XYZ file of C-alpha atoms in Angstrom:
727
model
C 49.604 5.908 -12.472
C 48.646 6.347 -8.838
C 45.363 5.108 -7.317
C 43.152 5.655 -10.355
C 39.846 3.908 -10.936
C 39.081 2.371 -14.323
C 37.297 5.457 -15.703
C 40.131 7.726 -14.612
C 42.706 5.406 -16.204
C 40.710 5.405 -19.439
C 40.685 9.205 -19.451
C 44.382 9.539 -18.654
C 45.569 7.169 -21.376
C 43.349 8.293 -24.234
C 45.286 9.962 -27.043
C 45.170 10.619 -30.764
C 41.752 12.298 -30.771
C 39.977 15.139 -28.959
C 38.717 13.985 -25.572
C 35.995 15.331 -23.316
C 36.121 14.067 -19.739
C 32.742 14.600 -18.095
C 33.865 14.864 -14.495
C 31.155 15.188 -11.890
C 31.680 17.068 -8.636
C 34.345 15.452 -6.457
C 35.382 12.813 -9.013
C 39.085 13.732 -9.063
C 39.307 15.808 -12.220
C 42.458 17.682 -11.162
C 44.169 14.378 -10.384
C 43.226 13.121 -13.847
C 44.843 16.127 -15.532
C 47.967 15.815 -13.350
C 48.260 12.084 -14.009
C 47.737 12.569 -17.730
C 50.572 15.115 -17.866
C 52.783 12.684 -15.921
C 51.779 9.798 -18.217
C 52.562 11.789 -21.353
C 56.003 12.723 -20.043
C 57.021 9.484 -18.310
C 55.323 6.874 -20.483
C 54.912 8.472 -23.909
C 58.126 10.512 -23.920
C 56.416 13.838 -24.667
C 58.654 16.854 -24.120
C 57.168 18.793 -21.146
C 57.602 22.015 -23.134
C 54.991 20.727 -25.594
C 52.309 20.514 -22.909
C 49.821 23.314 -22.237
C 47.285 23.204 -19.385
C 44.719 25.988 -18.929
C 42.299 26.707 -16.117
C 40.361 29.704 -14.763
C 41.806 30.849 -11.442
C 45.294 31.383 -10.104
C 44.380 29.200 -7.138
C 43.518 26.266 -9.420
C 46.603 26.863 -11.577
C 48.896 26.969 -8.537
C 47.384 23.765 -7.169
C 47.887 22.038 -10.512
C 51.463 23.321 -10.757
C 52.291 22.108 -7.245
C 50.785 18.668 -7.827
C 52.633 18.206 -11.123
C 55.875 19.246 -9.404
C 55.259 16.721 -6.608
C 54.530 14.021 -9.166
C 57.498 14.647 -11.459
C 59.970 16.591 -9.378
C 60.433 20.350 -9.490
C 63.092 20.268 -12.207
C 61.077 18.092 -14.577
C 57.888 20.122 -14.923
C 58.587 22.340 -17.939
C 54.937 22.357 -19.037
C 53.069 25.667 -19.300
C 50.369 25.610 -16.593
C 48.216 28.655 -15.941
C 44.972 30.513 -16.558
C 43.545 31.510 -19.926
C 44.244 35.134 -19.079
C 47.847 34.505 -18.060
C 48.363 32.561 -21.302
C 47.005 35.508 -23.284
C 49.233 37.842 -21.297
C 52.292 35.707 -22.057
C 51.498 35.713 -25.775
C 50.825 39.449 -25.921
C 53.976 40.347 -23.973
C 55.907 38.704 -26.796
C 53.904 39.895 -29.795
C 51.926 43.051 -28.911
C 54.117 45.136 -31.221
C 52.695 43.079 -34.087
C 49.324 44.670 -33.238
C 50.788 48.170 -33.290
C 51.125 48.480 -29.498
C 54.142 48.236 -27.203
C 54.943 45.201 -25.082
C 55.171 47.150 -21.799
C 51.406 47.651 -21.578
C 49.576 47.808 -18.222
C 46.853 45.364 -17.251
C 43.866 47.227 -15.798
C 42.150 45.361 -12.977
C 38.484 45.813 -12.069
C 39.111 48.873 -9.888
C 41.095 50.552 -12.686
C 38.356 49.795 -15.195
C 35.666 51.200 -12.909
C 37.647 54.379 -12.269
C 38.146 54.921 -15.990
C 34.541 54.111 -16.893
C 33.171 56.328 -14.125
C 34.934 59.292 -15.730
C 33.840 58.300 -19.234
C 30.180 57.950 -18.241
C 30.244 61.305 -16.446
C 31.562 62.963 -19.632
C 29.023 61.443 -22.047
C 27.010 63.993 -24.080
C 23.838 65.171 -22.297
C 21.613 63.929 -25.134
C 22.519 60.313 -24.304
C 20.681 58.267 -21.686
C 22.281 58.271 -18.244
C 23.804 54.874 -17.421
C 25.727 53.258 -14.593
C 29.471 52.838 -15.106
C 29.167 49.275 -13.771
C 26.352 48.453 -16.203
C 28.389 49.925 -19.056
C 31.424 47.793 -18.211
C 29.303 44.642 -17.911
C 27.698 45.273 -21.305
C 31.058 45.995 -22.950
C 32.617 42.896 -21.397
C 29.929 40.601 -22.796
C 30.299 42.140 -26.261
C 34.070 41.681 -26.190
C 33.802 38.077 -25.037
C 31.594 37.445 -28.063
C 34.403 38.926 -30.210
C 32.260 41.752 -31.504
C 33.533 45.299 -32.038
C 31.809 48.679 -31.715
C 31.724 48.927 -35.505
C 29.647 45.726 -35.736
C 26.916 46.860 -33.337
C 23.889 48.898 -34.319
C 21.615 50.269 -31.604
C 18.530 52.444 -31.467
C 18.829 56.065 -30.429
C 17.821 57.296 -26.977
C 18.469 53.893 -25.385
C 20.903 52.619 -22.780
C 22.638 50.616 -25.493
C 23.434 53.824 -27.400
C 25.148 55.169 -24.283
C 26.975 51.886 -23.738
C 28.238 51.910 -27.315
C 29.570 55.451 -27.086
C 31.160 54.631 -23.719
C 32.812 51.606 -25.355
C 34.322 53.747 -28.119
C 35.761 56.159 -25.561
C 36.886 53.352 -23.273
C 38.742 51.598 -26.102
C 40.430 54.852 -27.091
C 41.445 55.551 -23.485
C 42.984 52.095 -23.128
C 45.024 52.533 -26.292
C 46.183 56.003 -25.215
C 47.197 54.649 -21.797
C 48.895 51.620 -23.370
C 46.616 49.482 -21.261
C 44.494 46.368 -21.662
C 41.705 44.925 -19.538
C 41.080 41.258 -18.761
C 38.877 40.737 -21.810
C 41.579 42.214 -24.053
C 43.970 39.493 -22.926
C 41.685 37.059 -24.742
C 40.327 39.253 -27.541
C 43.743 40.517 -28.649
C 45.154 36.993 -28.531
C 42.379 35.879 -30.897
C 43.124 38.862 -33.165
C 46.815 37.999 -33.162
C 46.259 34.330 -33.992
C 43.644 35.025 -36.672
C 45.628 37.717 -38.487
C 49.169 36.369 -38.121
C 49.298 32.726 -39.129
C 53.068 32.554 -38.633
C 52.632 33.315 -34.944
C 49.707 30.898 -34.616
C 51.749 28.148 -36.293
C 54.566 28.745 -33.808
C 52.247 28.060 -30.868
C 50.637 25.110 -32.634
C 54.053 23.512 -33.054
C 55.011 24.329 -29.485
C 51.891 23.016 -27.742
C 51.059 19.618 -29.189
C 49.144 18.444 -26.096
C 46.522 20.883 -24.812
C 44.575 20.433 -21.566
C 41.650 22.517 -20.261
C 40.122 22.352 -16.799
C 36.533 23.534 -16.086
C 35.704 23.523 -19.797
C 32.044 24.308 -19.074
C 33.144 27.796 -17.964
C 34.722 28.801 -21.288
C 33.326 31.807 -23.113
C 33.326 32.311 -26.867
C 36.737 33.999 -26.994
C 38.356 31.168 -25.016
C 36.667 28.609 -27.254
C 38.045 30.334 -30.360
C 41.585 30.368 -28.907
C 41.336 26.614 -28.301
C 39.826 26.000 -31.723
C 42.670 27.897 -33.392
C 45.390 26.141 -31.387
C 43.905 22.660 -31.790
C 42.705 22.910 -35.400
C 45.485 20.616 -36.643
C 46.093 18.843 -33.343
C 44.123 15.771 -32.207
C 45.481 15.892 -28.657
C 42.966 18.296 -27.118
C 41.957 17.090 -23.662
C 39.199 18.995 -21.850
C 37.647 18.263 -18.470
C 34.332 19.715 -17.383
C 30.854 19.196 -15.996
C 27.793 20.642 -17.685
C 25.930 20.301 -14.390
C 28.280 22.889 -12.870
C 27.937 25.556 -15.565
C 26.848 28.609 -13.532
C 28.556 31.605 -15.149
C 26.460 32.543 -18.188
C 26.068 36.035 -16.698
C 29.761 36.622 -17.258
C 29.963 35.048 -20.696
C 30.341 31.287 -20.169
C 28.615 29.322 -22.925
C 27.087 25.988 -21.920
C 26.963 24.850 -25.550
C 30.766 24.750 -25.678
C 30.662 21.549 -23.636
C 27.307 20.257 -24.901
C 28.463 20.515 -28.533
C 32.061 19.355 -28.034
C 31.579 16.184 -30.080
C 30.089 18.225 -32.947
C 32.803 20.884 -32.942
C 35.685 18.406 -32.697
C 35.125 15.401 -35.006
C 36.116 11.932 -33.766
C 35.937 13.166 -30.172
C 35.761 10.625 -27.368
C 33.710 11.184 -24.200
C 34.760 9.635 -20.882
C 32.525 9.929 -17.816
C 33.859 10.164 -14.260
C 30.997 9.335 -11.909
C 32.610 7.965 -8.740
C 32.599 10.746 -6.163
C 35.305 10.886 -3.483
C 34.006 13.926 -1.602
C 30.448 13.537 -0.348
C 28.422 10.926 1.503
C 25.893 8.801 -0.347
C 22.854 10.710 0.907
C 24.277 14.073 -0.170
C 24.990 12.697 -3.646
C 21.560 11.098 -4.041
C 19.828 14.329 -3.026
C 22.011 16.371 -5.399
C 21.398 13.936 -8.272
C 17.663 14.127 -7.611
C 17.762 17.887 -8.085
C 19.905 18.205 -11.210
C 18.079 15.361 -12.966
C 15.222 17.825 -13.518
C 17.351 19.734 -16.050
C 16.971 19.052 -19.772
C 20.194 20.545 -21.157
C 22.761 18.034 -19.938
C 24.837 15.197 -21.303
C 23.951 13.058 -18.336
C 25.812 11.297 -15.541
C 24.915 9.889 -12.140
C 27.350 10.350 -9.284
C 27.897 7.510 -6.825
C 30.246 6.816 -3.963
C 31.724 3.811 -2.228
C 31.518 5.751 1.035
C 28.750 5.329 3.599
C 25.370 7.003 3.180
C 26.046 9.195 6.214
C 23.583 11.607 7.776
C 20.373 12.450 5.914
C 20.173 15.819 4.186
C 18.226 18.080 6.529
C 15.691 20.794 5.772
C 14.624 23.433 8.286
C 11.876 25.969 7.602
C 11.781 28.820 10.127
C 9.200 31.472 10.913
C 11.301 34.292 9.468
C 14.800 35.145 8.218
C 16.007 36.203 11.688
C 15.002 32.820 13.090
C 16.751 31.174 10.139
C 20.030 32.936 10.963
C 19.649 32.103 14.650
C 19.073 28.424 13.840
C 22.200 28.270 11.661
C 24.318 29.915 14.372
C 22.978 27.561 17.051
C 23.717 24.510 14.903
C 27.250 25.707 14.185
C 27.771 26.462 17.870
C 27.040 22.797 18.669
C 30.007 21.764 16.481
C 32.594 24.305 17.620
C 35.512 22.082 16.571
C 34.377 22.327 12.938
C 34.554 26.107 12.445
C 37.328 25.823 9.867
C 35.408 23.263 7.798
C 31.951 24.869 7.901
C 30.387 27.153 5.286
C 27.151 29.103 5.039
C 26.126 29.552 1.406
C 23.543 31.970 0.024
C 22.292 33.195 -3.344
C 22.826 36.948 -2.780
C 25.354 38.861 -0.691
C 22.621 40.703 1.205
C 21.613 37.473 2.952
C 24.865 37.393 4.939
C 24.031 40.289 7.294
C 21.632 38.417 9.583
C 23.926 35.392 9.657
C 26.888 37.587 10.612
C 24.902 39.132 13.469
C 23.827 35.714 14.735
C 27.379 34.345 14.578
C 28.688 37.349 16.510
C 26.029 36.774 19.170
C 27.373 33.235 19.615
C 31.034 34.393 19.514
C 31.657 32.285 16.434
C 34.580 33.456 14.254
C 33.724 33.891 10.580
C 35.138 35.290 7.360
C 33.078 36.761 4.511
C 34.597 35.551 1.254
C 34.227 38.091 -1.528
C 34.376 41.189 0.681
C 37.084 43.825 0.393
C 40.230 41.878 -0.442
C 43.675 42.870 0.813
C 45.032 43.845 -2.613
C 41.889 45.862 -3.379
C 42.403 48.248 -0.435
C 43.064 51.900 -1.135
C 46.574 51.869 0.296
C 47.664 48.966 -1.886
C 46.004 50.460 -4.966
C 47.870 53.742 -4.363
C 51.270 52.055 -4.121
C 50.699 49.786 -7.114
C 49.525 52.770 -9.180
C 52.966 54.339 -8.646
C 54.615 51.052 -9.629
C 52.476 50.795 -12.767
C 53.380 54.319 -13.853
C 57.041 53.488 -13.315
C 56.802 50.562 -15.741
C 54.356 52.185 -18.192
C 54.645 55.991 -18.528
C 51.485 56.033 -20.694
C 49.265 54.735 -17.875
C 47.018 57.780 -17.407
C 44.644 55.932 -15.068
C 47.480 55.218 -12.643
C 48.712 58.809 -12.865
C 45.262 60.264 -12.168
C 45.048 58.154 -9.029
C 48.340 59.250 -7.474
C 49.083 62.696 -8.946
C 47.937 64.227 -5.647
C 48.507 61.273 -3.296
C 49.998 62.265 -0.945
C 48.800 65.862 -1.561
C 51.263 67.887 -3.607
C 49.114 70.841 -4.628
C 47.889 69.415 -7.954
C 44.098 69.546 -7.683
C 41.165 68.678 -9.932
C 41.165 71.996 -11.802
C 44.846 71.646 -12.696
C 44.396 68.006 -13.621
C 41.464 68.851 -15.909
C 43.632 71.441 -17.642
C 46.440 68.916 -18.082
C 43.982 66.384 -19.515
C 42.811 68.945 -22.081
C 46.429 69.511 -23.123
C 46.915 65.757 -23.389
C 43.895 65.365 -25.671
C 44.942 68.281 -27.881
C 48.495 66.980 -28.295
C 47.599 63.257 -28.251
C 50.105 62.749 -25.440
C 50.106 60.875 -22.168
C 49.570 62.858 -18.978
C 53.156 62.215 -17.862
C 54.446 63.598 -21.160
C 52.267 66.687 -20.697
C 53.670 67.138 -17.186
C 57.173 67.199 -18.663
C 56.142 70.000 -21.013
C 54.258 71.825 -18.251
C 57.445 72.088 -16.189
C 58.392 75.063 -18.399
C 54.863 76.367 -19.076
C 54.783 79.943 -17.740
C 50.984 79.940 -17.597
C 51.299 77.789 -14.466
C 52.546 79.320 -11.238
C 56.177 78.754 -10.259
C 55.047 76.657 -7.310
C 52.880 74.478 -9.528
C 55.725 74.020 -12.024
C 57.944 72.941 -9.139
C 55.325 70.382 -8.120
C 55.295 69.038 -11.684
C 59.086 68.845 -11.732
C 59.304 67.010 -8.427
C 56.708 64.472 -9.512
C 58.341 63.812 -12.887
C 61.782 63.425 -11.280
C 60.328 60.988 -8.748
C 58.875 58.776 -11.478
C 62.055 58.982 -13.583
C 64.279 58.078 -10.636
C 62.152 55.100 -9.688
C 61.886 53.969 -13.319
C 65.686 53.993 -13.579
C 65.919 52.030 -10.351
C 63.392 49.480 -11.648
C 65.456 48.937 -14.800
C 68.524 48.076 -12.712
C 66.877 46.270 -9.795
C 65.332 42.811 -10.120
C 63.911 42.744 -6.608
C 60.648 44.539 -5.875
C 61.015 45.372 -2.170
C 63.891 47.898 -2.579
C 61.821 49.817 -5.141
C 58.771 49.846 -2.867
C 60.895 50.879 0.120
C 62.398 53.796 -1.813
C 58.963 54.845 -3.081
C 57.407 54.847 0.384
C 60.300 56.903 1.772
C 60.407 59.404 -1.104
C 56.689 60.235 -0.933
C 56.333 59.837 2.842
C 53.410 57.471 2.386
C 53.446 55.995 5.889
C 53.326 59.485 7.367
C 50.495 60.352 4.981
C 48.297 57.421 6.042
C 49.059 58.135 9.700
C 47.763 61.682 9.238
C 44.595 60.415 7.547
C 44.126 57.326 9.719
C 40.499 56.317 10.039
C 38.746 53.756 12.182
C 38.681 50.223 10.890
C 39.470 46.615 11.626
C 43.056 46.986 10.485
C 45.373 49.966 10.782
C 46.146 51.519 7.412
C 49.823 51.688 8.342
C 49.707 47.965 9.138
C 48.272 47.369 5.669
C 51.183 49.252 4.085
C 53.707 47.316 6.179
C 52.003 44.021 5.366
C 52.217 44.818 1.657
C 55.923 45.583 1.976
C 56.401 42.272 3.807
C 54.651 40.466 0.944
C 57.122 42.097 -1.470
C 60.050 40.852 0.628
C 58.601 37.333 0.707
C 58.107 37.427 -3.032
C 61.718 38.506 -3.558
C 62.902 35.601 -1.401
C 60.997 33.150 -3.603
C 61.783 34.834 -6.916
C 64.775 37.194 -6.584
C 64.998 37.808 -10.335
C 61.308 38.272 -11.051
C 61.357 42.015 -11.618
C 58.713 44.679 -11.131
C 56.801 44.007 -14.371
C 56.290 40.345 -13.450
C 55.169 41.354 -9.949
C 52.540 43.751 -11.304
C 51.395 41.132 -13.782
C 50.762 38.640 -10.967
C 48.860 41.250 -8.943
C 46.624 42.207 -11.872
C 45.581 38.593 -12.437
C 44.964 37.849 -8.751
C 41.446 36.718 -7.826
C 39.490 37.021 -4.572
C 40.479 33.583 -3.330
C 44.216 33.842 -3.913
C 44.651 35.655 -0.573
C 42.121 33.645 1.466
C 43.799 31.675 4.239
C 41.880 28.388 4.171
C 43.638 27.257 7.356
C 41.951 29.945 9.455
C 39.546 28.295 11.975
C 36.551 30.412 10.988
C 33.174 29.761 9.405
C 33.158 30.768 5.743
C 30.275 32.923 4.495
C 30.016 33.124 0.729
C 27.657 33.068 -2.230
C 26.855 29.888 -4.104
C 28.800 31.232 -7.093
C 31.873 31.928 -4.970
C 31.764 28.407 -3.490
C 32.523 26.770 -6.844
C 35.659 24.648 -6.540
C 35.607 24.580 -2.721
C 34.521 21.897 -0.260
C 33.607 21.785 3.421
C 32.709 19.100 5.955
C 29.518 20.969 6.895
C 27.434 23.213 4.626
C 24.358 25.305 5.408
C 22.538 26.404 2.253
C 20.073 29.122 3.302
C 17.203 30.948 1.616
C 15.671 28.117 -0.413
C 12.679 30.218 -1.415
C 11.119 31.271 -4.683
C 12.632 34.608 -5.642
C 15.946 33.815 -3.940
C 16.892 30.322 -5.128
C 15.747 30.235 -7.847
C 16.287 33.958 -8.185
C 13.301 36.079 -9.179
C 14.911 37.066 -12.489
C 15.072 33.369 -13.475
C 11.707 32.148 -12.192
C 10.004 32.103 -15.611
C 11.584 28.728 -16.445
C 13.782 28.159 -19.494
C 17.564 28.203 -19.551
C 17.844 30.709 -16.704
C 15.935 28.405 -14.356
C 18.130 25.463 -15.327
C 21.218 27.491 -14.435
C 19.681 28.324 -11.042
C 19.139 24.590 -10.530
C 22.766 23.921 -11.443
C 23.811 26.622 -8.981
C 21.861 24.906 -6.206
C 23.466 21.598 -7.220
C 26.941 23.130 -7.033
C 26.189 24.502 -3.566
C 24.929 21.124 -2.327
C 27.926 19.196 -3.647
C 30.340 21.412 -1.681
C 29.352 19.365 1.402
C 31.474 16.389 2.424
C 29.656 15.052 5.504
C 26.689 17.207 6.506
C 24.276 19.305 4.437
C 21.509 21.437 5.930
C 19.023 23.365 3.769
C 16.951 26.212 5.210
C 14.100 28.496 4.224
C 12.079 31.222 5.950
C 8.334 31.741 5.767
C 8.808 35.517 5.968
C 11.732 37.669 4.928
C 12.457 41.375 5.344
C 12.546 42.973 1.881
C 12.651 46.681 1.075
C 11.916 47.428 4.735
C 8.755 45.287 4.901
C 8.139 41.735 6.045
C 6.918 39.689 3.101
C 5.646 36.134 2.944
C 7.865 33.618 1.182
C 7.133 30.502 -0.832
C 9.278 27.427 -0.411
C 11.599 26.862 -3.384
C 10.525 24.323 -5.977
C 14.050 22.923 -5.600
C 13.171 21.603 -2.136
C 10.443 19.458 -3.673
C 12.710 18.250 -6.467
C 15.357 17.242 -3.919
C 12.714 15.550 -1.779
C 11.719 13.193 -4.614
C 14.710 11.025 -3.677
C 12.936 10.264 -0.379
C 16.052 11.148 1.647
C 15.349 14.767 2.626
C 14.408 15.002 6.302
C 12.561 18.044 7.615
C 13.346 19.334 11.109
C 10.337 20.596 13.034
C 10.358 23.077 15.919
C 10.966 20.262 18.420
C 14.129 19.325 16.458
C 12.586 16.022 15.380
C 12.884 14.976 11.741
C 10.317 13.669 9.298
C 10.250 12.870 5.583
C 10.078 16.202 3.759
C 8.466 14.550 0.743
C 5.265 13.866 2.669
C 4.757 17.405 3.927
C 1.839 19.518 2.754
C 3.875 21.964 0.603
C 5.224 19.124 -1.571
C 2.059 18.631 -3.638
C 2.084 17.965 -7.350
C 0.999 21.539 -7.979
C 3.931 23.512 -9.453
C 5.191 26.399 -7.365
C 4.603 29.880 -8.760
C 7.186 32.636 -8.257
C 7.142 34.238 -4.817
C 4.513 36.989 -4.713
C 4.398 39.918 -2.330
C 0.698 40.539 -3.107
C -2.436 38.600 -3.914
C -2.729 36.780 -7.248
C -5.587 39.061 -8.281
C -3.654 42.258 -7.508
C -0.554 40.920 -9.279
C -2.645 40.102 -12.346
C -4.172 43.595 -12.353
C -0.747 45.250 -12.197
C 0.662 43.008 -14.940
C -2.248 43.946 -17.202
C -1.549 47.678 -16.759
C 2.164 47.651 -17.462
C 3.329 48.729 -20.910
C 5.856 51.143 -22.347
C 5.502 54.638 -20.923
C 3.569 53.742 -17.764
C 4.793 55.528 -14.614
C 5.329 53.327 -11.557
C 6.639 53.500 -8.008
C 9.044 50.876 -6.634
C 9.267 50.388 -2.850
C 13.064 50.732 -2.883
C 14.014 52.664 -6.020
C 11.165 55.178 -6.135
C 9.507 56.660 -9.219
C 10.211 55.308 -12.682
C 8.902 54.739 -16.202
C 8.440 51.384 -17.961
C 10.842 51.234 -20.927
C 9.596 47.895 -22.304
C 8.103 44.569 -21.207
C 8.530 40.939 -22.202
C 6.674 37.756 -21.365
C 3.097 37.702 -20.148
C 0.922 36.940 -17.156
C 2.823 35.888 -14.065
C 6.003 35.659 -16.148
C 5.858 39.309 -17.230
C 9.201 41.107 -17.045
C 9.614 44.882 -17.214
C 12.594 47.155 -17.589
C 12.040 50.327 -15.578
C 14.081 53.523 -15.741
C 14.099 55.417 -12.445
C 14.467 59.116 -11.737
C 18.124 58.616 -10.773
C 18.829 57.549 -14.353
C 19.382 53.860 -13.558
C 17.442 51.067 -15.232
C 16.605 47.651 -13.800
C 14.731 44.517 -14.862
C 11.978 43.022 -12.678
C 9.668 40.034 -12.510
C 6.482 42.094 -12.094
C 4.534 39.536 -10.040
C 7.394 39.480 -7.523
C 8.606 43.080 -7.366
C 7.037 45.697 -5.014
C 5.740 47.872 -7.884
C 2.625 50.040 -7.980
C 1.198 51.718 -11.092
C 1.002 55.510 -10.646
C -0.086 56.766 -14.049
C -0.768 55.278 -17.489
C 0.652 56.400 -20.811
C -2.552 58.054 -21.951
C -3.605 55.256 -24.264
């Protein structure tokens, strides 16, 4: 074992019982997993093929795979290392026919799901409440992660949930018809397969006798059940996680999976990794001071053998524009650190002022989480063709490219074809084959159908005989004249659309060089599972701008965490304490521990919201951090003083940020109840659907005239009562 401390060695060599490694930020958790795999193979004689290691992103999986290969040698790896979703995909590719589906299914990415759900929501019966396609998908995703089905859910009539449920039924049917699955299905269907087919489950239990999980605190219920099924008769379950970095409850992660590990897996051993190798002592002490205020944690205290370093700094500016200017000026002073500097924020909208300030100072930057290369229209068009080639039932792909480039098949014709498909229970491509001889269509239209069908058939035949991807893509682009099409429709932008097409083709060539026998299906599978960060060039000398959530797993020499105000961090929707507030505190902790050498926190006394300047209240988190006595506040003369001794850090608890007087906020809260009509400064007129909480913690769900519904902390939101409900 290489350069391990005593706690890491203890974790690596534990065996014979389930093990939870509580690994704080920067304590070397990936190294522990890599060294454990090496120890099992080299010291214990475990066959690499019996080792399974699961994580959450392709980036993390690739890093783990590379480090294991470096440790053991490329030819000795053999273990299965990948994400939960790629594991589910591997299992389903082999056994989907057992579930009554075919193994050549398509994996719908987020854009595909949104396109399908947009159409479904638009076609919902008029008696149902109008809902957003994004809200519908989010609701459905959470239900699926909990392993519930539409048949198990009962909702009240004339509610959003009734619309969501009907959209779910139609969405599920559309996926089956298109022989498609979404990301949640990769987990849900794997659970269904394992639960209903014990022979298949037993096969994987025998195969994977040593199971490893990274970032265990991020597991949702479906992932937990997969692990529980695989490890039910296997004591060698090894999970690594940190309850203090659990920040994804909004997308299904369940904190109790890690908190209750010792209850769920009898005889479990817990090993704590507390020596941090990333941050300076002052950054760690300030971060520990913050997260110690949480109740739901197993407990650990990070420490480092490194120097204390610079104090953590806090700067409060007059307004949000001054805040952005200060950050840009500070970054400008350290121009040689652009590639190792990040600006973190709670919401994406906070980046605009920072971007403007950085441009003023000619500082290069990259916004992480913006439009990614593989999410661009041109790439989505090409991959839709490739998906249809491999899966002729993929109606979503066909809808996207049936008239791209234009071939005279418009919306009216497509609607007619879709009606035929529903009547005959056929895919759209199958209907097109029949329509080639349908005399009710014009001869020109029938010729268009024929040409399209022949194109797909020719490319499908080529794909069956060609293992490389680039020749297929080259033939496709030439046959449909796609480069010429984008040249004719070229619009202004940072990157030429033709360049994007050429860059995609180059990526296909590079992929073929690395994996000449991979095949088109494998290529599409990798694309579908790609995350935002898989295409981010971390070597680019530019300041990174990203949300606190997106920063998880990353680290930078210098970090600016902006907007430490009530209503932002913690977010207004979480300001009524409880579990939501604890997650906001964990999110702030995660953001702080991204910093290696320098951490600067900022807040603004006024911030532009909904077109008006509104006073802000300093975040309670600033005071909790300051209790360590190491937070230094920068005044307008750039001198520092102890932030703990400043006037705002009194013992009085901080109330949520209010855009109005306490008396006015109390009056408005007292008037709100179901049926009351209100006006919101941004969203306009609406009606209160229901309320929860009381006093300053009152929450209200409001349905606006555009049909959308949103939740608000009433004392914070710019809401005025227009008319009561007549009571």
